[in-house]
Short mmCIF file of C-alpha atoms in Angstrom, two decimals:
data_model
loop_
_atom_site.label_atom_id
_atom_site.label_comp_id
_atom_site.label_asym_id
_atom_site.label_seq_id
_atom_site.Cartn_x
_atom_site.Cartn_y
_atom_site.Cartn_z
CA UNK A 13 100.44 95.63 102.42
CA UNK A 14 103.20 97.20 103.31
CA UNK A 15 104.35 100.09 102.77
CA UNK A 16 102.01 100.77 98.89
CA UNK A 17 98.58 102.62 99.12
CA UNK A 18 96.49 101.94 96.34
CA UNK A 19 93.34 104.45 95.81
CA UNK A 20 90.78 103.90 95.78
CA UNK A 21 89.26 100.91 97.11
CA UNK A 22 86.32 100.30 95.57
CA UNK A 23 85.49 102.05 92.17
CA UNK A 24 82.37 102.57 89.79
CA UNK A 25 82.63 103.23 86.22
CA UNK A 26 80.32 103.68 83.56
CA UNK A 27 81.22 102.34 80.25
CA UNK A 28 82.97 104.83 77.88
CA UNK A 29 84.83 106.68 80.65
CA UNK A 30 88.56 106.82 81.68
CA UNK A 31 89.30 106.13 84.82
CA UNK A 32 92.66 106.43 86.98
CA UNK A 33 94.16 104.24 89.47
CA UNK A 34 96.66 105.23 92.13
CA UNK A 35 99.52 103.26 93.68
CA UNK A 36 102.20 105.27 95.95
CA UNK A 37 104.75 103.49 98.07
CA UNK A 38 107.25 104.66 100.30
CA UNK A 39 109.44 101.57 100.28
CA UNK A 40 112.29 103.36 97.80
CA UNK A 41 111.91 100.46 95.78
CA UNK A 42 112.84 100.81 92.21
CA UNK A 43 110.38 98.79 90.03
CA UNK A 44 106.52 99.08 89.96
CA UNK A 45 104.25 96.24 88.53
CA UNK A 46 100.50 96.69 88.03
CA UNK A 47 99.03 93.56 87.55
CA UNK A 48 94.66 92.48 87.05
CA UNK A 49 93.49 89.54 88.83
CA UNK A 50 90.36 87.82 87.16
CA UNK A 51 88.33 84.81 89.04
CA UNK A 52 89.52 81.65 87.79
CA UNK A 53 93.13 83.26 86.28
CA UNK A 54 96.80 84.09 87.90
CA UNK A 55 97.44 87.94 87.93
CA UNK A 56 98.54 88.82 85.01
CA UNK A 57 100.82 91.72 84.26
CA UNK A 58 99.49 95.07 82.51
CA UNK A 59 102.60 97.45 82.93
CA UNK A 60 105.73 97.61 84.79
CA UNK A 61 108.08 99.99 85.69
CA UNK A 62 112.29 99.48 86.44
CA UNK A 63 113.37 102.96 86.55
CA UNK A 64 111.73 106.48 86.68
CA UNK A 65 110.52 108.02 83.73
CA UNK A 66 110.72 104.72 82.08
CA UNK A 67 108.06 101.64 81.44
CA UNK A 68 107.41 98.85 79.59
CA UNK A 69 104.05 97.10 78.38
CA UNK A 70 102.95 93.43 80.37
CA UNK A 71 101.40 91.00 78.88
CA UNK A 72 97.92 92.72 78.59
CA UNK A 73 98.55 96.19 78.41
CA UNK A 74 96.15 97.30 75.43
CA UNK A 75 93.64 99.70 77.26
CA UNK A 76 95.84 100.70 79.69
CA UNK A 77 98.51 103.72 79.86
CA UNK A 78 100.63 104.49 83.10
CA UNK A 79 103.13 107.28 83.88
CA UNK A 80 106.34 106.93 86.00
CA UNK A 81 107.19 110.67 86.99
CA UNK A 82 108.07 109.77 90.98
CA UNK A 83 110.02 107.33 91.95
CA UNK A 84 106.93 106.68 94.89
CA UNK A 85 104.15 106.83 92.34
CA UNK A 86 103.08 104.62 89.16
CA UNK A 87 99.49 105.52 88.16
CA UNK A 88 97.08 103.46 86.04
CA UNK A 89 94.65 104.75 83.50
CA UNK A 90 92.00 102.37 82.34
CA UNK A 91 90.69 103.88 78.89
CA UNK A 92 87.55 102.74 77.14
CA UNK A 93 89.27 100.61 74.99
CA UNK A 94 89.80 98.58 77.71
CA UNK A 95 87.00 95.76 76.44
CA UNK A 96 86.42 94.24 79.96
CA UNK A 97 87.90 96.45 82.60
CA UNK A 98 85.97 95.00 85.63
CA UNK A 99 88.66 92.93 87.66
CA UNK A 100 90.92 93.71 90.99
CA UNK A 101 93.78 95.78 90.11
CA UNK A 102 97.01 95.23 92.04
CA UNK A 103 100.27 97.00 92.25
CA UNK A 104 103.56 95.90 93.10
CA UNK A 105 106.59 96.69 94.04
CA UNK A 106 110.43 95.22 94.61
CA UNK A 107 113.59 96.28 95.38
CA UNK A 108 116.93 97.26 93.24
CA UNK A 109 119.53 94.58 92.24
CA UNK A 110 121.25 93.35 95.39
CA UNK A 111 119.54 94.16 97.92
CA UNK A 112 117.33 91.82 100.44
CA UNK A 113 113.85 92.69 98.77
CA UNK A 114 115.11 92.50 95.21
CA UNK A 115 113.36 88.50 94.92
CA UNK A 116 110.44 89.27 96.14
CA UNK A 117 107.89 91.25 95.15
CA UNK A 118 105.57 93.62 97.64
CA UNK A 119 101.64 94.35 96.96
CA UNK A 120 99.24 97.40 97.93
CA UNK A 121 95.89 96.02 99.05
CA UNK A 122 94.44 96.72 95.69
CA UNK A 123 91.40 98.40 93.84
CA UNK A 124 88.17 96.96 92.86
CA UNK A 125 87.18 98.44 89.45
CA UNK A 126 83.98 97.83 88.85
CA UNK A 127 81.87 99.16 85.34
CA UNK A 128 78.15 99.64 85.14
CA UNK B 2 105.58 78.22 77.52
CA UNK B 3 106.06 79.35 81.41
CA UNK B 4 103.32 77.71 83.18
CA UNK B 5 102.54 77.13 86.76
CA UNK B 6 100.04 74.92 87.58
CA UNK B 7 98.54 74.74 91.61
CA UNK B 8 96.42 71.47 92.93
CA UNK B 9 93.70 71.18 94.56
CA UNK B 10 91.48 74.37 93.34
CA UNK B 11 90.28 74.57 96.61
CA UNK B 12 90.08 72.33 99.83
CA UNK B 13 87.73 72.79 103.15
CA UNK B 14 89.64 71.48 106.39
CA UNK B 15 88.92 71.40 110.02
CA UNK B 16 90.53 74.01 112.48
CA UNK B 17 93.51 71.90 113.81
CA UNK B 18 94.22 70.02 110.70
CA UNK B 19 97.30 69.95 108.42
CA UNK B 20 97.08 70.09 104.73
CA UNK B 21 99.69 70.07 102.07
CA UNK B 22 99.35 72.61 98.80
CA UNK B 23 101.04 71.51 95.16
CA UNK B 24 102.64 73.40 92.58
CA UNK B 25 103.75 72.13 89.65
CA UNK B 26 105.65 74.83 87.24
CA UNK B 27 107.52 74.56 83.93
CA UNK B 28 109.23 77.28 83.90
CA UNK B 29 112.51 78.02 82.90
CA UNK B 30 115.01 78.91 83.33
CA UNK B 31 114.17 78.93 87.08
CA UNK B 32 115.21 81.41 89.11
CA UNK B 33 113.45 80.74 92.62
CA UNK B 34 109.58 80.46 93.52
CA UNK B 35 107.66 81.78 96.07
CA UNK B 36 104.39 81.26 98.39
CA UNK B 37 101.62 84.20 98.98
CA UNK B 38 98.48 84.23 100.97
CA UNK B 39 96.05 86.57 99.78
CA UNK B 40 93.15 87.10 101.60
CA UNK B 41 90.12 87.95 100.45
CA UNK B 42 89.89 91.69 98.88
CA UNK B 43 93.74 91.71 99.98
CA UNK B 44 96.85 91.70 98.35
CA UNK B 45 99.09 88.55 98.35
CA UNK B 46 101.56 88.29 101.04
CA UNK B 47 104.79 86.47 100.92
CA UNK B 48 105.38 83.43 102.80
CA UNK B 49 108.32 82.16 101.64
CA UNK B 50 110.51 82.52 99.23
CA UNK B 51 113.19 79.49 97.81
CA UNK B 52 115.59 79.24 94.89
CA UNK B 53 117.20 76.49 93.27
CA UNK B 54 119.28 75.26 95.85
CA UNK B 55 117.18 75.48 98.54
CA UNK B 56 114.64 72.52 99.23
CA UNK B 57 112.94 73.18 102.32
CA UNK B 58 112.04 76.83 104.19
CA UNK B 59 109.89 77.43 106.96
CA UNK B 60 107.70 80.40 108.16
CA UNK B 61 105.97 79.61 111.34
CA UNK B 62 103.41 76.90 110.61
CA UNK B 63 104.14 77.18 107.06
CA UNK B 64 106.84 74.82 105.20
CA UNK B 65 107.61 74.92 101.79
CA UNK B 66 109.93 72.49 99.90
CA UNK B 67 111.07 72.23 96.27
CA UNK B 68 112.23 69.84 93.77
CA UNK B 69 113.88 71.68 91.21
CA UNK B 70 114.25 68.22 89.14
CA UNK B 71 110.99 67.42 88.90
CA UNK B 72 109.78 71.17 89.01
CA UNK B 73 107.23 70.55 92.00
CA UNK B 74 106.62 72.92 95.07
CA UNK B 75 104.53 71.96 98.24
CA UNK B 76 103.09 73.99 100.63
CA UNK B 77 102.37 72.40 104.26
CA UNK B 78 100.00 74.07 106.91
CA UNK B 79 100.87 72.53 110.21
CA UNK B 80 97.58 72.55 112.98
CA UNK B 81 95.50 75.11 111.04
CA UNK B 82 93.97 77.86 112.57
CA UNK B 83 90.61 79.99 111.00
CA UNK B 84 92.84 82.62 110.11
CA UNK B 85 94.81 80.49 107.61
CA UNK B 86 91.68 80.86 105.48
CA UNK B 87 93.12 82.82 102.28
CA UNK B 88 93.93 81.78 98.57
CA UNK B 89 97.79 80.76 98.55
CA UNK B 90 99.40 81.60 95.18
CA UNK B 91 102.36 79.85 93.62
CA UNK B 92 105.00 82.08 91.84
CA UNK B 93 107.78 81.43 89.51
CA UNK B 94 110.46 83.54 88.37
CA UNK B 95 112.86 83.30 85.57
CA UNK B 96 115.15 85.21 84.12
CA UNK B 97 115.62 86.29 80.67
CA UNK B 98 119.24 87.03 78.23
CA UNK B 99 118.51 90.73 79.20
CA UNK B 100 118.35 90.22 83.03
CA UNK B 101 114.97 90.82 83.15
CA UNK B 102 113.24 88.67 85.71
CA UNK B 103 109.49 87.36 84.34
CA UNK B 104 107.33 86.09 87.34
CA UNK B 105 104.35 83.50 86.32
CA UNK B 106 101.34 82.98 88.77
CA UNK B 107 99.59 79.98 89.40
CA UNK B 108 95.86 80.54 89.90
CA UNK B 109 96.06 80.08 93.66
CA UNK B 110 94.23 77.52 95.73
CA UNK B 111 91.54 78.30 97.89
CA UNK B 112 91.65 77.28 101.20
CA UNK B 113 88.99 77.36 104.20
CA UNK B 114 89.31 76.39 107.19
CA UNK B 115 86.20 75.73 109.44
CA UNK B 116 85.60 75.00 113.60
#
């Protein structure tokens, strides 16, 4: 895991509610990724993040929104229009252009979102 | 269409025993691929990581190789230990006119390894 925290763990939601997700890392990387992880599928991307203040929609963003105002944080918010929002969230991270982590990309331990 | 594509879904082997993981990808252009284990409730870890002209790369009991011709990946587990239990997930990076590197997942295979 590194050095990314994802908060919390585990988490309950009842249908109709917002709920937000939070992945800090102290690694000075760059780029954030937050990706969902469904039995049965590859992770698939929601947002990502190259620079601060600045991010771009995955390939499943719709009921999602994230902010990048720290370099060291990239929060997701799962809204209600998120149709199916139970899955295992995970986020990522990897390193600028040029340096030794810049192929590879570095995960938090993730969150289980889980709605009633 | 990127794909990558990861054989068997799952396999059950006996502590001690090697096995050998596939991954088959179309992507393209390639840009290199890499090997995670994820454990259960975990995030994926990197085992390896290779790009075109590499064809072999070790990590401990872990060896990877890759064809770039034929677009084929394998993963071998040398004397497997309990431990090595985990889903191992093939990735695939490209990158785009803009620089932008997309990364495609394979769905992982599941691996368990019993005494």
């Amino acid at each position: 895991d590194g050095g990314i925290t994802q908060s919390p763990k585990y988490l309950f939601r009842k249908e109709g509610q917002n709920v937000t997700l939070s992945c800090e890392q102290n690694l000075n990387h760059d780029a954030m990724y937050w990706y969902r992880q469904d039995p049965g599928q590859g992770l698939r991307l929601i947002y990502y993040s190259q620079i601060v203040n600045d991010f771009q929609k995955g390939d499943i963003a719709e009921g999602y929104s994230v902010s990048r105002e720290k370099k060291e944080s990239f929060p997701l918010t799962v809204t209600s229009a998120q149709k199916n929002p139970t899955a295992f969230y995970l986020c990522a991270t990897k390193g600028t252009s040029g340096s030794s982590s810049y192929n590879e990309q570095f995960f938090g331990p993730g969150t289980r979102l889980t709605v009633l | 269409k990127n794909q990558v594509e990861q054989s068997p879904q799952s396999l059950i082997i006996l502590e001690g025993k090697n096995c050998t993981l596939q991954c088959n990808y179309t992507v393209s252009p390639f840009s290199n691929l890499r090997w995670y284990k994820q454990d259960t409730g975990r995030g994926p870890v990197s085992l390896t990581i290779m790009t075109f002209s590499e064809n072999t790369k070790s990590n401990g009991r872990y060896t990877a190789t890759l064809d770039a011709d034929t677009k084929q990946s394998s993963l071998h587990i040398t004397a497997s230990q309990l431990s090595d239990s985990a889903s191992y997930i093939c990735v695939v990076s490209s990158i785009n006119s803009g620089g932008y590197q997309k990364v495609t997942f394979g769905i992982g295979t599941k691996l368990q390894v019993i005494p």
